[in-house]
Short mmCIF file of C-alpha atoms and ligand atoms in Angstrom, two decimals:
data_model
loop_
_atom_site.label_atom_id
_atom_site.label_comp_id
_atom_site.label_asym_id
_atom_site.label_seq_id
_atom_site.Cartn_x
_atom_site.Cartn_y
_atom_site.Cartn_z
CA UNK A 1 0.00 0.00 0.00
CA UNK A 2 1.30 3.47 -0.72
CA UNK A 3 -0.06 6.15 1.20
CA UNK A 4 0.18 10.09 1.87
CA UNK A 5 1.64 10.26 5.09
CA UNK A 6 1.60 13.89 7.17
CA UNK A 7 3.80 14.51 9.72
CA UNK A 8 3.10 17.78 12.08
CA UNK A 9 5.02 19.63 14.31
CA UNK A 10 7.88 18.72 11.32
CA UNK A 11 10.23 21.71 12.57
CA UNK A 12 10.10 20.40 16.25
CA UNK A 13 12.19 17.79 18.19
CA UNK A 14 10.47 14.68 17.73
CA UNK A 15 8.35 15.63 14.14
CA UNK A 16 11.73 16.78 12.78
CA UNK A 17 13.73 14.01 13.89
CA UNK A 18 11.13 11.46 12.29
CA UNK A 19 11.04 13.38 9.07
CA UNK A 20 14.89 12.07 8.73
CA UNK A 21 14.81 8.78 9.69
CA UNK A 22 11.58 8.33 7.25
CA UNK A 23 13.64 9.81 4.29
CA UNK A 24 16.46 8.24 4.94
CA UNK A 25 14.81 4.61 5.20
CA UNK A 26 15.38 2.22 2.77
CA UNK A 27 12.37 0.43 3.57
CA UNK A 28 10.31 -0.27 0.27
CA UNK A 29 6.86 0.71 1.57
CA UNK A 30 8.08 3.95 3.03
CA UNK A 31 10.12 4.43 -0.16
CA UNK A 32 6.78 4.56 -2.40
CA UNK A 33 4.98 6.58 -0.17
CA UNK A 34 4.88 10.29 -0.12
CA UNK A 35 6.18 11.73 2.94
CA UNK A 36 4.82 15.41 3.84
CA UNK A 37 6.40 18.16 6.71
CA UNK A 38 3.58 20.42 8.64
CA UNK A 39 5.03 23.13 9.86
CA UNK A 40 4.21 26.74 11.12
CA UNK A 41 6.30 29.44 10.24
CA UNK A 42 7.55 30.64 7.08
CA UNK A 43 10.66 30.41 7.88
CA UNK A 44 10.04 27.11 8.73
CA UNK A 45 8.43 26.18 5.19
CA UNK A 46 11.02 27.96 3.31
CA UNK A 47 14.08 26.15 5.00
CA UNK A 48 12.37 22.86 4.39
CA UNK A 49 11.48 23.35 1.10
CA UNK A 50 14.97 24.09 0.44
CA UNK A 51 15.93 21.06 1.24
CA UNK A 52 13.68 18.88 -0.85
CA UNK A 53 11.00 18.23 1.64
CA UNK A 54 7.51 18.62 0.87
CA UNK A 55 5.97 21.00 3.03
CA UNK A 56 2.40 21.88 3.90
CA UNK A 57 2.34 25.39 5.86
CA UNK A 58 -0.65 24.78 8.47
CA UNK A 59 -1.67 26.55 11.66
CA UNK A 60 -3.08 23.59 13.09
CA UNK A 61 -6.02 25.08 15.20
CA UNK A 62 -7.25 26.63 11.45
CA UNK A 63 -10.27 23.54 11.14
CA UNK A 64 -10.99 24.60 7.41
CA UNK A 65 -7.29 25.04 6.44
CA UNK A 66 -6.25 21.85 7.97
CA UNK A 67 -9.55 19.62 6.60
CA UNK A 68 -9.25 21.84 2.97
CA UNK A 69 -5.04 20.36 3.06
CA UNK A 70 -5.82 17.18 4.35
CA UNK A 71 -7.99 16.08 1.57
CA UNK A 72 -6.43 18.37 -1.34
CA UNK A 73 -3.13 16.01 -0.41
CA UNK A 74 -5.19 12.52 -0.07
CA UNK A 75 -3.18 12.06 3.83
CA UNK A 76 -4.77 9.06 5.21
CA UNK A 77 -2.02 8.75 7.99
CA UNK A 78 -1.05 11.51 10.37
CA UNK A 79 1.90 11.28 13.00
CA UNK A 80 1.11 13.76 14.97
CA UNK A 81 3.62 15.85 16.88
CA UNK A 82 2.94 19.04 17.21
CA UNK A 83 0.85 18.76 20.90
CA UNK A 84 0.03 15.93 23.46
CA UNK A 85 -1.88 18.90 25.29
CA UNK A 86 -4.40 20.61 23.54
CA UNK A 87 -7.03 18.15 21.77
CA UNK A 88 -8.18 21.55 19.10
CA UNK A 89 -4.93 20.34 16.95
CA UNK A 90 -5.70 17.02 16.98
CA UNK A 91 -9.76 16.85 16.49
CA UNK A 92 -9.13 19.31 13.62
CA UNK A 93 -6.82 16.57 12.48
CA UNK A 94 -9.16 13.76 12.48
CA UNK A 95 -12.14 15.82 11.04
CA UNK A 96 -9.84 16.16 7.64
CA UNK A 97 -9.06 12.43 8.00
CA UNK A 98 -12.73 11.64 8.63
CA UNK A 99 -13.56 13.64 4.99
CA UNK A 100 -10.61 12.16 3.05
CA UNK A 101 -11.84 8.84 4.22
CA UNK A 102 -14.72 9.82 2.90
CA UNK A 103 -14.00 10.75 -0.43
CA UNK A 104 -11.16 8.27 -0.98
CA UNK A 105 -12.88 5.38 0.74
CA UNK A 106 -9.84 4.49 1.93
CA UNK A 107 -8.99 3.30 5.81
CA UNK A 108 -7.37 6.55 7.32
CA UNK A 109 -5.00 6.32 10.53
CA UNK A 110 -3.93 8.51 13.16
CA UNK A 111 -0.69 8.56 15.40
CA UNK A 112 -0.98 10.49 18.36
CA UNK A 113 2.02 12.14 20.86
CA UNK A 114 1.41 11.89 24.23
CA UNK A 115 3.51 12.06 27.82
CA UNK A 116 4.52 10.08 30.58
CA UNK A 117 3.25 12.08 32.85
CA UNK A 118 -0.08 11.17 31.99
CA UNK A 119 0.73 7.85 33.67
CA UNK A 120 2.63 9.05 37.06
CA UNK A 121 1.63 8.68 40.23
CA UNK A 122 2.28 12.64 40.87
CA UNK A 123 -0.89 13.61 38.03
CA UNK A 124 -3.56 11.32 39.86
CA UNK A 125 -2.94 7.97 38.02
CA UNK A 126 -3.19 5.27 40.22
CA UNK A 127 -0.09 3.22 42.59
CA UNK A 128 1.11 0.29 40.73
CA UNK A 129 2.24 -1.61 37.80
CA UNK A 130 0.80 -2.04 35.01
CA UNK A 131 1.29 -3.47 31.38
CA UNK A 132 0.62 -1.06 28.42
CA UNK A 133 -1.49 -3.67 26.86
CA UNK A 134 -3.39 -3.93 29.72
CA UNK A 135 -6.16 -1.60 30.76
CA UNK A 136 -4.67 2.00 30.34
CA UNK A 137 -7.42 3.50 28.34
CA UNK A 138 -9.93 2.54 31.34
CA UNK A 139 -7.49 3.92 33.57
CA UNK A 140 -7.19 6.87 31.84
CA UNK A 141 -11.08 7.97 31.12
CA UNK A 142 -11.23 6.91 34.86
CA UNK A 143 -8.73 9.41 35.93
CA UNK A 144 -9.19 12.16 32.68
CA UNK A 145 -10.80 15.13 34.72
CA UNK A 146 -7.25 15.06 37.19
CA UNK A 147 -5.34 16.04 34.40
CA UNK A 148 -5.44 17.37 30.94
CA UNK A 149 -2.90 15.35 28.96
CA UNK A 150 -5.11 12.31 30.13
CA UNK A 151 -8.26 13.72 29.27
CA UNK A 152 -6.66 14.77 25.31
CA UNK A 153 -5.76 11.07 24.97
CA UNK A 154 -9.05 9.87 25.81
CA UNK A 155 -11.18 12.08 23.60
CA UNK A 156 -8.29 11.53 20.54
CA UNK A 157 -9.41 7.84 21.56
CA UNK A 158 -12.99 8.17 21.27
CA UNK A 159 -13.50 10.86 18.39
CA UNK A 160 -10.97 8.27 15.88
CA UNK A 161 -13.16 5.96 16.79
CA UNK A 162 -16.48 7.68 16.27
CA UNK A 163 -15.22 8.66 12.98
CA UNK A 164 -13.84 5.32 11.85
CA UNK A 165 -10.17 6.31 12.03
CA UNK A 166 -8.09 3.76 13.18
CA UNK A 167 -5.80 5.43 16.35
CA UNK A 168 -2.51 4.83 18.46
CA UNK A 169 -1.10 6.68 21.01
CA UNK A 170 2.65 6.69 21.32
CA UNK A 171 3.79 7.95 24.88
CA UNK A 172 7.93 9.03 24.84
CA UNK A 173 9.52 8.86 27.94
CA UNK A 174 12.12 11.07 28.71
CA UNK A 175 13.79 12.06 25.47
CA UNK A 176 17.15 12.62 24.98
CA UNK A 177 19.98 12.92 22.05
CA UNK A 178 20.59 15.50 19.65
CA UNK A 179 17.29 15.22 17.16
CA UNK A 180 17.87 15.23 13.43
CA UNK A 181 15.49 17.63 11.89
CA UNK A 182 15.81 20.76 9.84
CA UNK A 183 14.94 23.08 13.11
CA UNK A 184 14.76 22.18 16.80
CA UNK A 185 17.25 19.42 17.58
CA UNK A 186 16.86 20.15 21.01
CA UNK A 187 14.78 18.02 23.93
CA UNK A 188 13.25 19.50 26.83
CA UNK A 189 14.40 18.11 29.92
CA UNK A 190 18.07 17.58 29.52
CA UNK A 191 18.45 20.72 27.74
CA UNK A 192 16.51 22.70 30.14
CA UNK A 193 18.62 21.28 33.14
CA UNK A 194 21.79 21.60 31.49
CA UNK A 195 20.98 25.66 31.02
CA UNK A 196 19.43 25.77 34.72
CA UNK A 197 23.17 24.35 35.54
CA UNK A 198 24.64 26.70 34.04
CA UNK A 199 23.07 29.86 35.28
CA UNK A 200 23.20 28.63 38.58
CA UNK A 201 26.49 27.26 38.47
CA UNK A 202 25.17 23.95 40.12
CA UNK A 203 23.30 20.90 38.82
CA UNK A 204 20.34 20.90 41.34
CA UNK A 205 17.87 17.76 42.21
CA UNK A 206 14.54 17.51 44.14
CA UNK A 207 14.62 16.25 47.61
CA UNK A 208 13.10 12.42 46.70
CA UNK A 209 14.96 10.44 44.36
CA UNK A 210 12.84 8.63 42.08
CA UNK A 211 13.44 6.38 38.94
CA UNK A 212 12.52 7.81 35.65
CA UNK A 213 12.21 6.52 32.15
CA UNK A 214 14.09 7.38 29.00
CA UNK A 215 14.89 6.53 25.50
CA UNK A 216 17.29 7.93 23.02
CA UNK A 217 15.73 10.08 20.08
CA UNK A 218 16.59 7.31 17.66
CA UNK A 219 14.76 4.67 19.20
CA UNK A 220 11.44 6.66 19.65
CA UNK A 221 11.67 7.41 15.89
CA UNK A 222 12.30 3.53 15.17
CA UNK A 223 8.80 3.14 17.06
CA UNK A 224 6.88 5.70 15.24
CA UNK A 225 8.77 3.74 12.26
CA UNK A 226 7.58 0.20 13.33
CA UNK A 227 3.35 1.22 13.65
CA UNK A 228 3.45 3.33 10.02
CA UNK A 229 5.66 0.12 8.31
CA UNK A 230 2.91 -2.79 9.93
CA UNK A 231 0.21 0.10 8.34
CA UNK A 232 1.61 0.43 4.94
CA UNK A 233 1.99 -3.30 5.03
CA UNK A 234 -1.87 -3.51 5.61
CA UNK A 235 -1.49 -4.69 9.26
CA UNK A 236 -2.95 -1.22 11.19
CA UNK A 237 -6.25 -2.72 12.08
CA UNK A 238 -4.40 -6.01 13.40
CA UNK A 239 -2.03 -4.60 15.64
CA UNK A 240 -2.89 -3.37 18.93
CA UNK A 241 -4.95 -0.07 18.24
CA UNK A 242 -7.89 2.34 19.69
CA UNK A 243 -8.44 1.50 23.24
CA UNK A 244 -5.51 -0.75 22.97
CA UNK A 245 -3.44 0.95 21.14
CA UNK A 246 -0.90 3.00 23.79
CA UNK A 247 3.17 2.09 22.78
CA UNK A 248 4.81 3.26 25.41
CA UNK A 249 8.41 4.47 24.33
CA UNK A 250 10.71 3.48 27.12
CA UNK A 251 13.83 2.03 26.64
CA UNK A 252 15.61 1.99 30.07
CA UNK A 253 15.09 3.46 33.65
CA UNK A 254 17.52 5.34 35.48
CA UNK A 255 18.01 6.97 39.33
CA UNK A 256 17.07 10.95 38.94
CA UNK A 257 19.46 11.56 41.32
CA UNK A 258 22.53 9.24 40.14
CA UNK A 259 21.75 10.87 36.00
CA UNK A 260 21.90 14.35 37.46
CA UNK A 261 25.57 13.29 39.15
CA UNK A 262 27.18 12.03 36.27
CA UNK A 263 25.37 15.81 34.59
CA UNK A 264 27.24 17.37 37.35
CA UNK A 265 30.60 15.39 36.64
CA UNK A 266 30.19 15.94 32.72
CA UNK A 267 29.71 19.77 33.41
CA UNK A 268 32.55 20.12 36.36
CA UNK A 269 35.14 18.31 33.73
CA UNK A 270 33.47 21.12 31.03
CA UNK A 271 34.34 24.27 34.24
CA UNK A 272 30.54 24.90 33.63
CA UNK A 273 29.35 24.19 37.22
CA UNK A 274 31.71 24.60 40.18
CA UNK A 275 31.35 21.47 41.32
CA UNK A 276 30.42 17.76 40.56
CA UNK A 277 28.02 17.35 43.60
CA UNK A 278 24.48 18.01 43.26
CA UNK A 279 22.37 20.78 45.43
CA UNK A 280 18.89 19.94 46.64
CA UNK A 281 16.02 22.58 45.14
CA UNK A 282 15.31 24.79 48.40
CA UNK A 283 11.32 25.05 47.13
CA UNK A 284 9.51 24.38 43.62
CA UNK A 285 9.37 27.88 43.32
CA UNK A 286 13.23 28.53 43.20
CA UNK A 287 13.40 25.06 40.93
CA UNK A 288 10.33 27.16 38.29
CA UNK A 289 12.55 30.47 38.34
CA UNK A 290 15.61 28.33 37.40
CA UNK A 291 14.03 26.35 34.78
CA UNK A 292 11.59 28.04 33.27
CA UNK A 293 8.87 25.99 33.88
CA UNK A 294 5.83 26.39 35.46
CA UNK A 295 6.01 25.63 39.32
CA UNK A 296 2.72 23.85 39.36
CA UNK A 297 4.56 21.13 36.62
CA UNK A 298 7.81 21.57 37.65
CA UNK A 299 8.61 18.16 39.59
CA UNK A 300 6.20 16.64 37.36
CA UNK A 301 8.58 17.42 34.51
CA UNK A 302 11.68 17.01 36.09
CA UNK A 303 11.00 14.08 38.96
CA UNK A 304 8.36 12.13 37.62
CA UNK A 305 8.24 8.17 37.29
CA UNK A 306 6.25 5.72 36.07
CA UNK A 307 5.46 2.34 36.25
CA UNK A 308 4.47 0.93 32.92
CA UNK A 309 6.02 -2.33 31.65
CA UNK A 310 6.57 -2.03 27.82
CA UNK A 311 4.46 -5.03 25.91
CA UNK A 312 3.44 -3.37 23.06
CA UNK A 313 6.14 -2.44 21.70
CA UNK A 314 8.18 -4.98 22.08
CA UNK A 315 5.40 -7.46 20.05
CA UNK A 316 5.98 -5.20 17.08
CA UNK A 317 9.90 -5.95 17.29
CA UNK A 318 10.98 -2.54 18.80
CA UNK A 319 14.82 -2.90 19.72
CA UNK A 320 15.83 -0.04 21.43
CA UNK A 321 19.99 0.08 20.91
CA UNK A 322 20.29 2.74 23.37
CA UNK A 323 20.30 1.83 27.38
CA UNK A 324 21.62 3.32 30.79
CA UNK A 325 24.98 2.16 30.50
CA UNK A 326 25.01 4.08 26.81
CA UNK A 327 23.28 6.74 28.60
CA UNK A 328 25.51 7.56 30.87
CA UNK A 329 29.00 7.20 28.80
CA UNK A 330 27.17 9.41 26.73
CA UNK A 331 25.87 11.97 29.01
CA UNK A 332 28.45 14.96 28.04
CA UNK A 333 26.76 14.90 24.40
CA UNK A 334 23.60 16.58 26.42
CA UNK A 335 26.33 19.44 27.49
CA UNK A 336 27.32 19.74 24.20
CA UNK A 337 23.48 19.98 22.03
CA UNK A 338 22.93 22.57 24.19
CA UNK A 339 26.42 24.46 24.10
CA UNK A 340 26.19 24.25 19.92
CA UNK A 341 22.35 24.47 19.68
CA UNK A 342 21.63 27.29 22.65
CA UNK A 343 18.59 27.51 23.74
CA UNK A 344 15.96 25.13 23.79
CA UNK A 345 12.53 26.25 22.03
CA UNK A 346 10.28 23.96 22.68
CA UNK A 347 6.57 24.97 22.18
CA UNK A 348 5.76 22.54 25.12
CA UNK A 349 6.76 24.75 27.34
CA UNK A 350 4.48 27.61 26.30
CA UNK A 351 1.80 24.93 26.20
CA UNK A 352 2.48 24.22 29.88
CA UNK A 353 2.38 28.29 30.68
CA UNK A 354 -0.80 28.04 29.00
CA UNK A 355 -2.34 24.78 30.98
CA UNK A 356 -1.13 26.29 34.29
CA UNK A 357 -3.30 29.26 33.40
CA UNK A 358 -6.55 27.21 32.73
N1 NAP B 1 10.84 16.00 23.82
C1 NAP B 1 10.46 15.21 24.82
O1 NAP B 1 11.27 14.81 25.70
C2 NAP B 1 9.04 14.73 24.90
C3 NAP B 1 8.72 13.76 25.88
C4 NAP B 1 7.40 13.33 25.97
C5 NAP B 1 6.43 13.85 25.13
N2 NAP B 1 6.77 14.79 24.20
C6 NAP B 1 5.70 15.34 23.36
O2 NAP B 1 6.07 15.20 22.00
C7 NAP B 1 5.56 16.30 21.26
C8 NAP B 1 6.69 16.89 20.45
O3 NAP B 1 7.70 17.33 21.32
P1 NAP B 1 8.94 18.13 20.77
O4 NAP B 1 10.00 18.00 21.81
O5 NAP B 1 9.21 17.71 19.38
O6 NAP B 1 8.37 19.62 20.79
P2 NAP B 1 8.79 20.87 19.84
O7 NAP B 1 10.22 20.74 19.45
O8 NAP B 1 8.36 22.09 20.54
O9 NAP B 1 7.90 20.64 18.53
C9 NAP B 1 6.54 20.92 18.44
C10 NAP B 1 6.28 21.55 17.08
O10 NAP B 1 4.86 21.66 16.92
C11 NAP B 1 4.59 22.90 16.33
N3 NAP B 1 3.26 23.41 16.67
C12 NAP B 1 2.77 23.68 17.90
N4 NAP B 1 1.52 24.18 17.81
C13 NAP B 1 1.22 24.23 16.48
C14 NAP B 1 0.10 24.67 15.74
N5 NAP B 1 -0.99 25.19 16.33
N6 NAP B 1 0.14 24.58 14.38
C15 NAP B 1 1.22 24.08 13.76
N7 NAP B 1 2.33 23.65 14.41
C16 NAP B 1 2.33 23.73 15.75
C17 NAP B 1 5.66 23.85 16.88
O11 NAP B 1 5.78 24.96 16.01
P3 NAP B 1 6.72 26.21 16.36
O12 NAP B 1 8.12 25.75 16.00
O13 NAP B 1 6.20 27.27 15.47
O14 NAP B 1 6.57 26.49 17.82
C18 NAP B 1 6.88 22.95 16.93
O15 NAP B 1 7.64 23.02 15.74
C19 NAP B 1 4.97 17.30 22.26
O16 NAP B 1 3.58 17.18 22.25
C20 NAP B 1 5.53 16.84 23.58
O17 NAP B 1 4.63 17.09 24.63
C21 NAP B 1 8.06 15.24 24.07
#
């Protein structure tokens, strides 16, 4: 099966990065399908363009634009990138892959983005393990009023399936690596804690340790890789999908406290913090003005955990090749994205300014 395959947030971390690995593929069925960037700005478009990407130009909470593009290109899959947190982006989505469907007749899909933090203790989701193909849709319409990313996933769930679209939701853990898009390259919580460290001249951690989750840019990719490749292949209605359809991207866990050492080692040996011991945050307050983010999600960003063993995945052969040991020789490469790159932009952030408001 070829298909017309739309990947937003293109110019972002995770959308960019999987614009690379798709092109770069040699596998056949992504080879004869056409492969299209969503992206914002005109800037973003033009540089792009330039460099033989097809590019649509969408602002994403535009319902005609996006529903007019959708079926002017024929998409029938969308990887979806561009927010875990506000559903408008996403329903728009699925209303233009409702009226391709329609005038195609051909079976659309949809690949959502969402976060682990959906599933932590800290957000209102419930003590315990529990496998991702067991009951986490339940779980998560149970629990969807606590918090918003929970509540996005469920109504992404429900409206795909009202409309006949077949859905998955792919949950990243902590990301980290340099990504390999056209724009952003940068992640969000590495990055962010790196330039914290910097300005404060100290790697700091929150009083409780805690284990987190995390997986290497190239391995989330390979995942978003895996669902599209059983889809083109004509196996997206046999794999786990809908209410069973969450892939949870983790590749490894790691101690908070024992990943923010080896930070503070990496950026001692760099003279970028004055020393490789770590300082305890004295509030969440001080922890917000240093990072940037929003005190009521700050230790939710930065010290959450969660307790999902990976099934799903794993059934559709995902191999991640990166793993704590990697990791943490690694760990100085984190130093050095954000010394070449600067900054981190990450429109996640000004999604969270925006959530804390509401
Ligand atoms: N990176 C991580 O560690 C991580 C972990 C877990 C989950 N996630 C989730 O994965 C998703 C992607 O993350 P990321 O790190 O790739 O973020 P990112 O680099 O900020 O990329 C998001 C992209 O979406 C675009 N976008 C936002 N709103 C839009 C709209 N209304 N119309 C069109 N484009 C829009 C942004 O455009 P602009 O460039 O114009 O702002 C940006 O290019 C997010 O939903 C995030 O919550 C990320």
């Amino acid at each position: 099966m070829s298909s017309n395959i739309l990947i937003t947030g293109a110019a972002g971390y995770v959308g960019g990065s999987i614009i690379a690995d798709f092109l770069s593929s040699s596998s056949p069925v992504l080879k004869r399908s056409r492969i299209t960037a969503a992206v914002r700005s005109d800037e973003q478009a033009k540089l792009l363009s330039e460099s033989g990407i097809n590019v649509l130009q969408l602002d994403l909470t535009d319902e005609k634009a996006v529903v007019e593009s959708l079926v002017k290109h024929n998409i029938n899959i969308v990887i979806h990138t561009a927010s875990s947190l506000d559903p408008t982006l996403a329903l728009n989505l699925l209303a233009g892959l409702a009226e391709q469907q329609k005038a195609s007749g051909s079976k659309a899909y949809f690949i959502h983005t969402s976060g682990l933090s959906a599933f932590c203790p800290k957000t209102g989701w419930p003590q315990g393990v529990m496998k991702d193909s067991g009951p986490i849709f339940e779980t998560e319409k149970q629990f969807a009023d606590s918090f918003s990313l929970r509540k996005t996933d469920v109504t992404i769930t429900e409206t795909a399936k009202a409309l006949g679209i077949t859905s998955f939701i792919v949950v990243p853990s902590t990301v980290y690596g340099k990504g390999k898009g056209q724009w952003n390259q940068l992640s969000v919580i590495f990055p962010i804690a790196v330039q914290a460290s910097i300005k404060q001249k100290s790697v700091s951690k929150f009083p409780e340790d805690r284990n987190i989750a995390g997986v290497h840019i190239s391995d989330l990719t390979e995942l978003y890789g895996l669902i599209v490749k059983k889809i083109l292949q004509g196996s997206g209605d046999t794999i786990p999908n809908g209410t069973h359809g969450h892939y949870f991207a983790i590749a490894h866990e790691m101690a908070w406290w024992e990943t923010l050492g080896r930070l503070a080692a990496a950026m001692e040996a760099r003279g970028l913090v004055a020393s490789s011991e770590t300082q305890v945050w004295t509030s969440d307050e001080a922890a917000a003005e240093a990072t940037g983010v929003p005190e009521v999600f700050v230790e939710i960003f930065f010290n959450s955990s969660a307790n999902i063993i990976v099934d799903n995945a794993f059934k559709l052969g995902w191999k991640p090749t990166w793993d704590k040991a990697r990791f943490f020789e690694n760990i100085d490469d984190e130093v050095v994205s954000v010394l070449e790159l600067g900054k981190a932009k990450s429109s996640l952030i000004d999604s969270l300014f925006l959530a804390a408001k509401n």
